[in-house]
Tab-separated table of C-alpha atoms in Angstrom:
chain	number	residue	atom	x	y	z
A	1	UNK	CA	11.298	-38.072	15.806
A	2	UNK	CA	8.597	-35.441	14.876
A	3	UNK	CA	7.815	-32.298	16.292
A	4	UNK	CA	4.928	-33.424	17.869
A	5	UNK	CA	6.515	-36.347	18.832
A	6	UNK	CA	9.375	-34.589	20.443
A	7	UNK	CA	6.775	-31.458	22.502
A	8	UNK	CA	4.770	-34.543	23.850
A	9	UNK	CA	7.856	-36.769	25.350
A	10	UNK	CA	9.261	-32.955	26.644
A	11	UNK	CA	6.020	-32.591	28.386
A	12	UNK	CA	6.614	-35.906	29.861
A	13	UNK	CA	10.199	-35.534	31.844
A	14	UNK	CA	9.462	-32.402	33.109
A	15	UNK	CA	9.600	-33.723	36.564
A	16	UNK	CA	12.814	-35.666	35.882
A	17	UNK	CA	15.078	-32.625	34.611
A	18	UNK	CA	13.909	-30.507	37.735
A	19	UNK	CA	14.659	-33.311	40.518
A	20	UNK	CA	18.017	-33.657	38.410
A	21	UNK	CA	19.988	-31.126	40.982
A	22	UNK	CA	23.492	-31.174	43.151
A	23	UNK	CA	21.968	-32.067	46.141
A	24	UNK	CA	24.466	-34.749	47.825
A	25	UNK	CA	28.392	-34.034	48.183
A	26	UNK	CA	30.325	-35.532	45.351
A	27	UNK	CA	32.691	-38.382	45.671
A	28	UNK	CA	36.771	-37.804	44.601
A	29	UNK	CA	38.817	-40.302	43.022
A	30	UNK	CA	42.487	-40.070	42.518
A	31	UNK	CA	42.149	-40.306	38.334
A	32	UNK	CA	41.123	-37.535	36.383
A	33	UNK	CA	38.834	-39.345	34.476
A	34	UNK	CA	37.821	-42.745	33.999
A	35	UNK	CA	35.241	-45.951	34.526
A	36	UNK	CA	33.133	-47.087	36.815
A	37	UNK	CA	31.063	-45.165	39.586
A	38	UNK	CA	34.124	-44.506	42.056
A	39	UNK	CA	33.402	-40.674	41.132
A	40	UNK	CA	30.240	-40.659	42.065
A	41	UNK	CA	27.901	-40.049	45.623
A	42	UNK	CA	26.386	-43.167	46.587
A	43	UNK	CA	23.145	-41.590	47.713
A	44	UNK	CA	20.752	-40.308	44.820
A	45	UNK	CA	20.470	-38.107	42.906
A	46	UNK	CA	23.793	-39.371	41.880
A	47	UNK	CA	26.551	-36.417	41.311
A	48	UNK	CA	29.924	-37.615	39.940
A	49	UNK	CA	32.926	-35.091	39.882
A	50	UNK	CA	35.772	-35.505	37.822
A	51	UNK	CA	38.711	-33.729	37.883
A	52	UNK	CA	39.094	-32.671	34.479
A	53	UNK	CA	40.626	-29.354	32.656
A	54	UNK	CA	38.036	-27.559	30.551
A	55	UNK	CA	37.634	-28.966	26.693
A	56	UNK	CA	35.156	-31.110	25.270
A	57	UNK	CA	34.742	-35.009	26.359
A	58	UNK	CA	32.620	-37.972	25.326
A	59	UNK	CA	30.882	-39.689	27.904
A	60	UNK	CA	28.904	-43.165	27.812
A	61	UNK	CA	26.649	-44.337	30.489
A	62	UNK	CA	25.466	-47.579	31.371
A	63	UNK	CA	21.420	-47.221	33.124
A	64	UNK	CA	19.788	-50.180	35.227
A	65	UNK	CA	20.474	-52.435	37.373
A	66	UNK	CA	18.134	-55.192	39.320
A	67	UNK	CA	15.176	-53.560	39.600
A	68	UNK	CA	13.117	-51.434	37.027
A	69	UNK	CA	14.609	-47.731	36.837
A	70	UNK	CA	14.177	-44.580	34.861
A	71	UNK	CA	17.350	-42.635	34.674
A	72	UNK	CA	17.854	-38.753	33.355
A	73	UNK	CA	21.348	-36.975	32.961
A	74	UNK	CA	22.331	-33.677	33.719
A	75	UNK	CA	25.797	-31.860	33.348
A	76	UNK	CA	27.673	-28.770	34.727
A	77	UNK	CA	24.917	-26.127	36.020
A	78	UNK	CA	21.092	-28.228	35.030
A	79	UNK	CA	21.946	-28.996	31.184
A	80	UNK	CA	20.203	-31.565	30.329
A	81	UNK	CA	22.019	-33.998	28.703
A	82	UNK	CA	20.058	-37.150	28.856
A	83	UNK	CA	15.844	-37.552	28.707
A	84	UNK	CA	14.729	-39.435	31.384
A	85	UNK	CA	15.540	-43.818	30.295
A	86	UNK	CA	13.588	-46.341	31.730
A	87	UNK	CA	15.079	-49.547	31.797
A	88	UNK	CA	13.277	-53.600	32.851
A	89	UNK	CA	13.804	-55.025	36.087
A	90	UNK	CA	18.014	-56.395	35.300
A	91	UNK	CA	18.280	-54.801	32.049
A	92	UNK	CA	21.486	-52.562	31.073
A	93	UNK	CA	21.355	-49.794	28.469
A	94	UNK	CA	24.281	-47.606	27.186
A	95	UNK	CA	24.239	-44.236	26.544
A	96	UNK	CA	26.574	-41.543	25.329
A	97	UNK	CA	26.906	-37.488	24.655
A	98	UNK	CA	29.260	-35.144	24.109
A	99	UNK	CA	29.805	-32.158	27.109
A	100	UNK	CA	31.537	-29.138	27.035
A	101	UNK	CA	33.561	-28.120	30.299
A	102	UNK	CA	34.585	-24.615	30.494
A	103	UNK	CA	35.056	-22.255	33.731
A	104	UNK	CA	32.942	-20.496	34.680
A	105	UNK	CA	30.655	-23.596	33.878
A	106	UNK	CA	27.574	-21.865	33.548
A	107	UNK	CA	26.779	-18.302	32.448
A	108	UNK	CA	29.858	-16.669	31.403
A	109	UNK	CA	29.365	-13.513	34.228
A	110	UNK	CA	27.937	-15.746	36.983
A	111	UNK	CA	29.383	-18.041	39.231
A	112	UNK	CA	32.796	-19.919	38.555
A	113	UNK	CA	31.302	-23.637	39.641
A	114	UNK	CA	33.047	-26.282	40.567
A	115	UNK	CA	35.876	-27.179	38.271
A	116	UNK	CA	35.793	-30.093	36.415
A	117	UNK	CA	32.642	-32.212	35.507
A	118	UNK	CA	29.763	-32.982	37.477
A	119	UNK	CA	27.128	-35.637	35.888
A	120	UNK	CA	24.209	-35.897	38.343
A	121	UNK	CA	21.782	-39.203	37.560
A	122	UNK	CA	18.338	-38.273	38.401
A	123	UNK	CA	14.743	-39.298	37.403
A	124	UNK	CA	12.041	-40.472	39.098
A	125	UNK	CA	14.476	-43.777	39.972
A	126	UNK	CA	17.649	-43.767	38.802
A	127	UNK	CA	19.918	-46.495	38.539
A	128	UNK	CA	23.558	-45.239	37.383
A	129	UNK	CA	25.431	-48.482	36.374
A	130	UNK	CA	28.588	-46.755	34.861
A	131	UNK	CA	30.321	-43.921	33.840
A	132	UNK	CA	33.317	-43.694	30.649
A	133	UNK	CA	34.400	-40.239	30.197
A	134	UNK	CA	37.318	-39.510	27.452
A	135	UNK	CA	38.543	-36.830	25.866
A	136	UNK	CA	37.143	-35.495	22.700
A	137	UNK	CA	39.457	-32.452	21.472
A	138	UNK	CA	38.546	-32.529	18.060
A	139	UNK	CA	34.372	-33.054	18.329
A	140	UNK	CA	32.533	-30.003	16.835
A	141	UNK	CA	30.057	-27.605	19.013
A	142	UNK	CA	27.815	-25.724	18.843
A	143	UNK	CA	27.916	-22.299	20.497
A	144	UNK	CA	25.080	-20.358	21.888
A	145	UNK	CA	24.712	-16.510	21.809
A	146	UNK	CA	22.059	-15.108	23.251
A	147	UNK	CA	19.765	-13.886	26.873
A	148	UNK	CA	18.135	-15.547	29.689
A	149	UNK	CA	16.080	-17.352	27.825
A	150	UNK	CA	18.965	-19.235	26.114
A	151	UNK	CA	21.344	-19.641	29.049
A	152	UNK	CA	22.367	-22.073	31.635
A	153	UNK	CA	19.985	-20.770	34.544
A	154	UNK	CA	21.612	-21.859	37.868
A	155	UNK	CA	17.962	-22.667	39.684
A	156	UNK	CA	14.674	-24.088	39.696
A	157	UNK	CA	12.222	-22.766	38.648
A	158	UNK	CA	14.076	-21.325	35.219
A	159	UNK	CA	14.945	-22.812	32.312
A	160	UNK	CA	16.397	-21.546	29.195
A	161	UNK	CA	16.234	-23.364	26.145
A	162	UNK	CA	19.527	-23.787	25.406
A	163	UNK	CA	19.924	-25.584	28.452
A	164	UNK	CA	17.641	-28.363	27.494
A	165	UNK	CA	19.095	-28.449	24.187
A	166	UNK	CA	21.846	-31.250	24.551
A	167	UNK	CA	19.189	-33.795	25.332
A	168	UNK	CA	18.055	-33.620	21.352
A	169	UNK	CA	21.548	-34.768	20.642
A	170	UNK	CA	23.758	-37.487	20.088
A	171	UNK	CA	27.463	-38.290	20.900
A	172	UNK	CA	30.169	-36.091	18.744
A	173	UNK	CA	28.615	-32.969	19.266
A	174	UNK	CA	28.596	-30.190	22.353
A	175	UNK	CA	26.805	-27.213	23.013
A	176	UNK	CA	28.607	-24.452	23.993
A	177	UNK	CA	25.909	-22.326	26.186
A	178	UNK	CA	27.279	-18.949	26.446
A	179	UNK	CA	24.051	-16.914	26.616
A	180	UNK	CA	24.003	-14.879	29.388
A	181	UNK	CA	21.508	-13.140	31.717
A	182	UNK	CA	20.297	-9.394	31.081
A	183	UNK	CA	22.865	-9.183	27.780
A	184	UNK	CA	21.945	-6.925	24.426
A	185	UNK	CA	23.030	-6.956	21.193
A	186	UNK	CA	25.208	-3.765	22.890
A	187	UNK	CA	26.657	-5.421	25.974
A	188	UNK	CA	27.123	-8.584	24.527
A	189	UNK	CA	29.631	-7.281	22.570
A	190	UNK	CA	31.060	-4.979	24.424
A	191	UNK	CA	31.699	-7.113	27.567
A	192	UNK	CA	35.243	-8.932	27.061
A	193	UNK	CA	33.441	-11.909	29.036
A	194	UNK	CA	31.401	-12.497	26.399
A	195	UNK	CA	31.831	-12.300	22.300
A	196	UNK	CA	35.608	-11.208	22.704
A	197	UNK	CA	35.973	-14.754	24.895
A	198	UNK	CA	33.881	-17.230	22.428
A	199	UNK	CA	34.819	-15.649	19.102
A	200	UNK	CA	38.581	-17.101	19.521
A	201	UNK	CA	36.774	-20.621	20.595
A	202	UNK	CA	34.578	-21.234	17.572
A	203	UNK	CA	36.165	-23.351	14.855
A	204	UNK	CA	35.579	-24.208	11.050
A	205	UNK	CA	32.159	-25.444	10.859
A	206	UNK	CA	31.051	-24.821	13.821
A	207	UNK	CA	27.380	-23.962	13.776
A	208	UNK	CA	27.277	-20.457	15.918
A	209	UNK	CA	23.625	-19.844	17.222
A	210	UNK	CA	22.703	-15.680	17.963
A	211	UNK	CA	19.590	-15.064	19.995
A	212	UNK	CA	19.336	-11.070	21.181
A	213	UNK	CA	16.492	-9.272	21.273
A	214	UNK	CA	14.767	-9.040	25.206
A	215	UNK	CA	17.193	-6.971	26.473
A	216	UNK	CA	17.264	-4.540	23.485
A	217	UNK	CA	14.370	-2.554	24.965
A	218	UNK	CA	16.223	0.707	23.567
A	219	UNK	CA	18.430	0.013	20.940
A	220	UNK	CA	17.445	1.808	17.153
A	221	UNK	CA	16.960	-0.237	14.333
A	222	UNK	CA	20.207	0.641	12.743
A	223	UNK	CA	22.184	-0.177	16.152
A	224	UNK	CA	20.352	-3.662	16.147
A	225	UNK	CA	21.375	-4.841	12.827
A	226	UNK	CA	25.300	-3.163	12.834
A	227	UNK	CA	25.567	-5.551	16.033
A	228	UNK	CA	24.070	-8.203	15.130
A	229	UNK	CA	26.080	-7.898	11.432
A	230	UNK	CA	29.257	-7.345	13.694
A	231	UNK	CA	28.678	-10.691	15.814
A	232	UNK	CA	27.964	-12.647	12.347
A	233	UNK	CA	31.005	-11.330	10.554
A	234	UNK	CA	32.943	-12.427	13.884
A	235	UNK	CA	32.119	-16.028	13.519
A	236	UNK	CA	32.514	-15.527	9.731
A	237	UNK	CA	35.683	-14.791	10.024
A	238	UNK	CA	36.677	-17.471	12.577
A	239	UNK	CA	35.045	-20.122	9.685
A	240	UNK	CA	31.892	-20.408	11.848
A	241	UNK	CA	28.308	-20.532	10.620
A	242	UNK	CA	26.589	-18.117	12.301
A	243	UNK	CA	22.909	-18.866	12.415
A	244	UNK	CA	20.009	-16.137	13.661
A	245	UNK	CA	17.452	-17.015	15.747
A	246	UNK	CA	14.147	-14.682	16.267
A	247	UNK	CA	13.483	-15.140	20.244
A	248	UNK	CA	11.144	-16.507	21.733
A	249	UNK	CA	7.642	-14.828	22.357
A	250	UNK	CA	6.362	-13.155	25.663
A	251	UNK	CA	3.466	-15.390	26.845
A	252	UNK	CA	1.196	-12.143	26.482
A	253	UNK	CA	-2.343	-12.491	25.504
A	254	UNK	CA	-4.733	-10.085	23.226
A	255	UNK	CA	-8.323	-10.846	24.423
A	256	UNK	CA	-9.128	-12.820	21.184
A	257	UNK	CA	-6.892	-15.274	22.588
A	258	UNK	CA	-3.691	-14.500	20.066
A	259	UNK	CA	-0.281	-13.138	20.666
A	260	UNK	CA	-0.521	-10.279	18.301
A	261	UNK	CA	0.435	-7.528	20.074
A	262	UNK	CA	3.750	-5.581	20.636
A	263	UNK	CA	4.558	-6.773	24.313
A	264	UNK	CA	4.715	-10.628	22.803
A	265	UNK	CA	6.432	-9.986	19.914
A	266	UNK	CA	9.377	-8.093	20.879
A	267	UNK	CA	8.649	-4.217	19.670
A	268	UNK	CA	10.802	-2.546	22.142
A	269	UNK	CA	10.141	0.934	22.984
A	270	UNK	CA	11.507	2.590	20.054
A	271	UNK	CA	9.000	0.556	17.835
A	272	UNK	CA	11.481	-1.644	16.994
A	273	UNK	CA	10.348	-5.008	15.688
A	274	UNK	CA	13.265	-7.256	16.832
A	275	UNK	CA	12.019	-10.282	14.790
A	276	UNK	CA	11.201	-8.517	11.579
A	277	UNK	CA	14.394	-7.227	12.162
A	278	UNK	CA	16.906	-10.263	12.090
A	279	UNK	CA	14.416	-11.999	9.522
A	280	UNK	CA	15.343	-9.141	7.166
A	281	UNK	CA	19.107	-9.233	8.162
A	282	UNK	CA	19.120	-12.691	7.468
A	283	UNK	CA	17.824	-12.278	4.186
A	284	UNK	CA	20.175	-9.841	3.961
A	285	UNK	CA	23.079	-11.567	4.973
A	286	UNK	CA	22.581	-14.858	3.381
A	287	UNK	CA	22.562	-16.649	7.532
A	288	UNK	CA	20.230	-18.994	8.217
A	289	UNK	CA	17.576	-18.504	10.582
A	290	UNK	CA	15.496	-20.114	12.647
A	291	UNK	CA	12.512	-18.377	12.962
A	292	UNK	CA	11.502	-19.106	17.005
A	293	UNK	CA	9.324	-16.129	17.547
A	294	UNK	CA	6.999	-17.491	14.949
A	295	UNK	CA	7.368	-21.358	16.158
A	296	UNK	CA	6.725	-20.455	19.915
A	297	UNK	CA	3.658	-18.048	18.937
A	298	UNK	CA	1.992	-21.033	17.975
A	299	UNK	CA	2.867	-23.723	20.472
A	300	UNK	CA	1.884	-20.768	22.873
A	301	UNK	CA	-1.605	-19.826	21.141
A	302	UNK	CA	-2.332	-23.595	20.476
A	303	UNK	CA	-2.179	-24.120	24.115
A	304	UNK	CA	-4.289	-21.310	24.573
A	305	UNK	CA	-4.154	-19.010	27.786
A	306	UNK	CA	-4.411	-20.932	30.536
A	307	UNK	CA	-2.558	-24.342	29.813
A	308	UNK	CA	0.241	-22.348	28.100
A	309	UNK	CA	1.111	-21.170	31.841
A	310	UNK	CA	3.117	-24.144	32.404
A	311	UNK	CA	5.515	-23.204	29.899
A	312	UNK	CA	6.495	-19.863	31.445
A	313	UNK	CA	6.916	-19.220	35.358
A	314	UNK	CA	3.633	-17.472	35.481
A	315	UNK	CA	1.877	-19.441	38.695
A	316	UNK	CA	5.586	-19.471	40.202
A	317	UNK	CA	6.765	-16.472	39.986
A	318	UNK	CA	4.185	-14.221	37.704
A	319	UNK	CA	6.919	-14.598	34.855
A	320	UNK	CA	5.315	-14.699	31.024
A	321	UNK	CA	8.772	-13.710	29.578
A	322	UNK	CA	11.371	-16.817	31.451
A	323	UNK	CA	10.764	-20.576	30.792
A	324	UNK	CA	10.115	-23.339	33.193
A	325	UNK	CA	11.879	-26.979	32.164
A	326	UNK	CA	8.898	-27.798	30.621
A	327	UNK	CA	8.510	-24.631	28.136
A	328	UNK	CA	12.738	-24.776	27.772
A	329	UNK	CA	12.304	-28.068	26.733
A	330	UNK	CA	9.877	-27.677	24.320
A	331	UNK	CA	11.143	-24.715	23.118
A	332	UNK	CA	14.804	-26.445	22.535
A	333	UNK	CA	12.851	-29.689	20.410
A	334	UNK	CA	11.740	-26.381	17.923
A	335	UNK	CA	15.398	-25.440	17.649
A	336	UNK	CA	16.696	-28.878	16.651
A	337	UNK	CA	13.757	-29.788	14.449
A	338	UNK	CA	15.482	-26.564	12.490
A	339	UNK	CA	18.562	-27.608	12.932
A	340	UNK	CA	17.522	-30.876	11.171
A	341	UNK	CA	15.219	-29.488	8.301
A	342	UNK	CA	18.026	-26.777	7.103
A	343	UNK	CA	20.992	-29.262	7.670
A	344	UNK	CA	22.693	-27.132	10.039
A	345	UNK	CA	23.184	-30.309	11.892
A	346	UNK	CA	23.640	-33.740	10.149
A	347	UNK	CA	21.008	-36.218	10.741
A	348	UNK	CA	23.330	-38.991	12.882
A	349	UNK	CA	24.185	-36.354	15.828
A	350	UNK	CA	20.276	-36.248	16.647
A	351	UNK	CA	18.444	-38.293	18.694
């Protein structure tokens, strides 16, 4: 699928991800995991529960039933896991991902959750069919680093792009979201809730993705890069691959209609250029990097002023720095296009 391809079909299941919440009580079954819908709420939008311990699990879906439907997945706290399916009047359609279940199942500071999974069917009619889940203790993941604009935000209206990031891929792989609201390149390391709990989960091979920059509104340049160096060396030295990611711009514009200015772009109050920052380290380092300050400056300009509102919370909440579903969404098709062109990820785990 092309980048164009993939910002046009995120613009269009906007309003599927966002009805996708926990809005009916979920239904228990004795097994801990298993087939069939026996887990599940029979009103929609369909939440299942199972009562599993936290690891990583395959799960396959079957979508339609007698009439036409269109079907989206969500797991744990809003990450969406499947795009919106639509499916003929009596056709069937199987589907399958890969989900990590951890505790707390959202942010790693916020609330615990429920434990277990929860799989809630939305979409703007959705016909669950069937559920599979199995364990998968050996599938890879990929593990998340990063702000607000990365993590698992518990409401509507906010988004982060990591969030909408399972979507874009197939079964055998997870994303491990354990970005985190308000967190620095400082108290991300320093809090044992965060990089002293996922350094001892990552794995060989693991891709390890590091997004920091919003919150470091006062941290020197030579601060900036000794953390971010320490948080690459830690996955280095669990076999990881870390990978650094610019962040994402502030929808701020200059009158000429462009983003060049140091509110957008992440010069924090020390004149500290965050993204010329990690591009040097990078270079420096020999990571990867994905270069999203540069990839969202020009979805955002494209757009222009006005119709790049809807990518941000700026009508809802007079937010140009957080990302509604849509602008997550989008957002999170940049990241795996990168993932794809640098072979971070292999072609067969993306949709």
């Amino acid at each position: 699928m092309t980048r164009t391809t993939r910002l046009t079909a995120a613009a269009t299941v906007v309003a599927a991800l966002t009805a996708a919440t926990v809005g009916a009580a979920p239904a228990h079954a004795d097994s801990s995991y298993g087939q069939g819908l026996d887990h599940c709420a029979t009103t929609a939008p369909y939440v299942c529960h199972f009562d599993l311990p936290p690891g990583t699990y395959h799960v396959q879906v079957t979508l339609g039933g007698d009439t036409a439907g269109s079907t989206s997945v969500t797991a744990e706290t809003r990450r969406a896991v499947l795009a919106e399916t639509a499916t003929d009047t009596g056709e069937r359609v199987h589907r399958s991902f890969t989900v990590d279940v951890r505790e707390p199942e959202g942010q790693p500071t916020g609330p615990a959750g429920s434990p277990g999974l929860d799989l809630t069917f939305g979409g703007t009619a959705p016909l669950p069919a069937g559920v599979v889940v199995t364990p998968a203790p050996a599938a890879p993941r990929i593990f998340l680093i990063g702000d607000s604009t990365v993590c698992d935000q518990p409401g509507h209206p906010y988004a982060g792009w990591g969030q909408q990031l399972p979507q874009y891929l197939r079964r055998g792989v997870a994303v491990a979201n354990h970005a985190d609201s308000g967190e620095s390149t400082v108290s991300y390391l320093a809090n044992p809730a965060l990089f002293p709990t996922v350094r001892p989960l990552i794995r060989r091979g693991d891709p390890v993705l590091i997004q920091l920059a919003h919150n470091d509104k006062q941290t020197d340049a030579a601060t900036y890069r000794a953390n971010l160096t320490t948080l690459v060396e830690g996955v280095r030295e669990r076999g990881g691959r870390p990978v650094l990611v610019t962040p994402i711009v502030r929808r701020w514009f200059n009158t000429d209609g462009t983003l060049n200015n140091g509110t957008a772009l992440l010069v924090n109050g020390l004149g500290v250029d965050h993204p010329a920052e990690v591009r040097g380290l990078a270079a420096d380092l020999g990571t990867p990097l994905i270069d999203l300050t540069a990839l969202t400056k020009a979805r955002v300009e494209r757009l222009g002023p006005e119709a790049s509102k809807a990518l941000y919370l700026t009508a809802e909440k007079r937010d140009d720095t957080h990302t509604s579903v849509r602008g997550a969404t989008e957002y999170a098709a940049l990241v795996v296009d990168e993932l794809r062109a640098q072979r971070i990820l292999p072609e067969r785990l993306i949709r």
